[in-house]
C-alpha positions as a LaTeX table, in Angstrom:
\begin{tabular}{lrrr}
\hline
Residue & $x$ (\AA) & $y$ (\AA) & $z$ (\AA) \\
\hline
Val1 & 81.60 & 98.90 & 93.12 \\
Gln2 & 81.68 & 95.25 & 91.83 \\
Leu3 & 84.26 & 92.78 & 90.63 \\
Gln4 & 83.10 & 90.10 & 88.22 \\
Ala5 & 85.43 & 87.21 & 87.69 \\
Ser6 & 85.04 & 84.77 & 84.82 \\
Gly7 & 86.84 & 82.39 & 82.70 \\
Gly8 & 86.93 & 79.29 & 84.94 \\
Gly9 & 86.35 & 75.71 & 83.87 \\
Leu10 & 87.45 & 72.12 & 83.42 \\
Val11 & 90.95 & 71.62 & 81.88 \\
Gln12 & 93.28 & 68.81 & 81.51 \\
Pro13 & 96.60 & 68.62 & 83.14 \\
Gly14 & 99.14 & 70.66 & 81.18 \\
Gly15 & 96.27 & 72.81 & 79.76 \\
Ser16 & 95.66 & 76.61 & 79.91 \\
Leu17 & 93.01 & 78.94 & 80.99 \\
Arg18 & 92.53 & 82.66 & 81.15 \\
Leu19 & 90.68 & 84.34 & 84.04 \\
Ser20 & 89.37 & 87.87 & 83.76 \\
Cys21 & 87.97 & 90.26 & 86.41 \\
Val22 & 86.28 & 93.38 & 85.56 \\
Ala23 & 85.73 & 96.21 & 87.99 \\
Ser24 & 82.63 & 98.47 & 87.74 \\
Gly25 & 81.04 & 101.18 & 89.64 \\
Ser26 & 81.82 & 104.70 & 90.85 \\
Ile27 & 85.68 & 104.04 & 90.82 \\
His28 & 88.15 & 106.91 & 91.36 \\
Ser29 & 91.36 & 104.75 & 90.91 \\
Ile30 & 92.28 & 101.09 & 91.35 \\
Lys31 & 95.42 & 100.41 & 93.52 \\
Val32 & 96.89 & 96.97 & 93.64 \\
Met33 & 94.75 & 94.01 & 92.03 \\
Asn34 & 95.24 & 90.42 & 93.15 \\
Trp35 & 94.23 & 86.80 & 92.60 \\
Tyr36 & 93.64 & 84.55 & 95.31 \\
Arg37 & 92.56 & 80.88 & 95.24 \\
Gln38 & 91.05 & 78.50 & 97.87 \\
Ala39 & 91.06 & 74.78 & 97.28 \\
Pro40 & 88.82 & 72.49 & 99.39 \\
Gly41 & 89.80 & 72.26 & 102.98 \\
Lys42 & 92.71 & 74.69 & 102.54 \\
Gln43 & 93.18 & 78.34 & 103.52 \\
Arg44 & 92.89 & 81.00 & 100.87 \\
Glu45 & 96.13 & 81.85 & 99.27 \\
Leu46 & 97.74 & 84.56 & 97.22 \\
Val47 & 98.23 & 83.52 & 93.54 \\
Ala48 & 99.61 & 86.81 & 92.15 \\
Ala49 & 99.27 & 90.67 & 92.64 \\
Ile50 & 100.00 & 93.74 & 90.15 \\
Thr51 & 100.20 & 97.16 & 91.41 \\
Asn52 & 98.86 & 100.09 & 89.58 \\
Gly53 & 102.36 & 100.67 & 88.14 \\
Asp54 & 102.24 & 97.19 & 86.80 \\
Thr55 & 104.75 & 95.74 & 89.09 \\
Thr56 & 103.86 & 91.83 & 89.60 \\
Ala57 & 104.48 & 89.28 & 92.37 \\
Tyr58 & 103.61 & 85.71 & 92.45 \\
Gly59 & 103.08 & 82.90 & 94.75 \\
Asp60 & 106.05 & 80.27 & 94.75 \\
Ser61 & 104.22 & 77.42 & 93.17 \\
Met62 & 102.86 & 79.79 & 90.35 \\
Lys63 & 105.96 & 81.41 & 89.19 \\
Gly64 & 106.86 & 80.61 & 85.59 \\
Arg65 & 103.30 & 79.27 & 84.75 \\
Phe66 & 100.90 & 81.94 & 85.68 \\
Thr67 & 100.90 & 85.57 & 84.39 \\
Ile68 & 99.15 & 88.47 & 85.79 \\
Ser69 & 98.30 & 91.53 & 83.88 \\
Arg70 & 95.69 & 94.32 & 83.86 \\
Asp71 & 94.03 & 96.69 & 81.25 \\
His72 & 93.92 & 100.01 & 83.13 \\
Ala73 & 91.57 & 101.54 & 80.56 \\
Lys74 & 89.18 & 98.64 & 80.91 \\
Ser75 & 89.62 & 98.42 & 84.64 \\
Thr76 & 90.14 & 94.63 & 83.97 \\
Leu77 & 92.48 & 92.07 & 85.68 \\
Tyr78 & 93.64 & 88.96 & 83.83 \\
Leu79 & 95.49 & 85.82 & 84.92 \\
Gln80 & 96.77 & 83.77 & 82.34 \\
Met81 & 97.50 & 80.06 & 83.58 \\
Asn82 & 99.54 & 77.57 & 81.75 \\
Ser83 & 100.95 & 74.14 & 82.48 \\
Leu84 & 98.10 & 73.68 & 84.90 \\
Lys85 & 98.31 & 70.77 & 87.57 \\
Pro86 & 95.55 & 69.03 & 89.50 \\
Glu87 & 96.96 & 70.94 & 92.58 \\
Asp88 & 95.84 & 74.30 & 90.86 \\
Thr89 & 92.22 & 73.06 & 91.36 \\
Ala90 & 90.47 & 75.78 & 93.44 \\
Val91 & 88.09 & 78.61 & 93.32 \\
Tyr92 & 89.82 & 81.74 & 92.23 \\
Tyr93 & 88.96 & 85.15 & 93.48 \\
Cys94 & 89.91 & 88.49 & 92.25 \\
Asn95 & 90.40 & 91.28 & 94.88 \\
Ala96 & 91.31 & 94.89 & 94.49 \\
Val97 & 92.00 & 97.94 & 96.46 \\
Ile98 & 89.96 & 100.66 & 94.97 \\
Ala99 & 89.40 & 104.32 & 95.90 \\
Thr100 & 85.92 & 105.90 & 95.45 \\
Ile101 & 84.55 & 109.26 & 96.70 \\
Ile102 & 82.74 & 107.51 & 99.36 \\
Pro103 & 83.67 & 105.43 & 101.44 \\
Gly104 & 87.20 & 106.19 & 100.26 \\
Glu105 & 89.79 & 103.32 & 99.91 \\
Arg106 & 88.93 & 99.76 & 100.69 \\
Ala107 & 89.52 & 96.19 & 99.48 \\
Tyr108 & 86.72 & 94.48 & 97.28 \\
Trp109 & 86.33 & 90.87 & 96.39 \\
Gly110 & 84.80 & 89.22 & 93.32 \\
Gln111 & 82.53 & 86.27 & 93.52 \\
Gly112 & 85.04 & 83.55 & 92.51 \\
Thr113 & 85.39 & 81.26 & 89.54 \\
Gln114 & 86.06 & 77.58 & 89.79 \\
Val115 & 89.13 & 76.09 & 87.99 \\
Thr116 & 89.33 & 72.36 & 87.87 \\
Val117 & 92.30 & 70.60 & 86.42 \\
Ser118 & 91.62 & 66.97 & 85.74 \\
Ser119 & 91.92 & 64.20 & 83.23 \\
\hline
\end{tabular}
């Protein structure tokens, strides 16, 4: 199983970006999918989460600006980020709990995509 994240880049404050994360491999089912981020010198933090029933949750500083969604048919996770601020600058990682025949259910991480918000 692999998670491939994309969509990061350089954007001005107030701008928008859309991140994507595609899950591939011998997947039986995908449970919760998450976006995390890690800024230099800081701990990794949860940005947003979405269950297989499309229930969502967000970190406090992301509420109202970020939207998490998923396309179940394409095994793809999205993060629409609007009104970006310099403090949103970080490497963004996708994470998912995925069930396979072997070794069963476990968490997987994508490789990360850099988001830089700067004028």
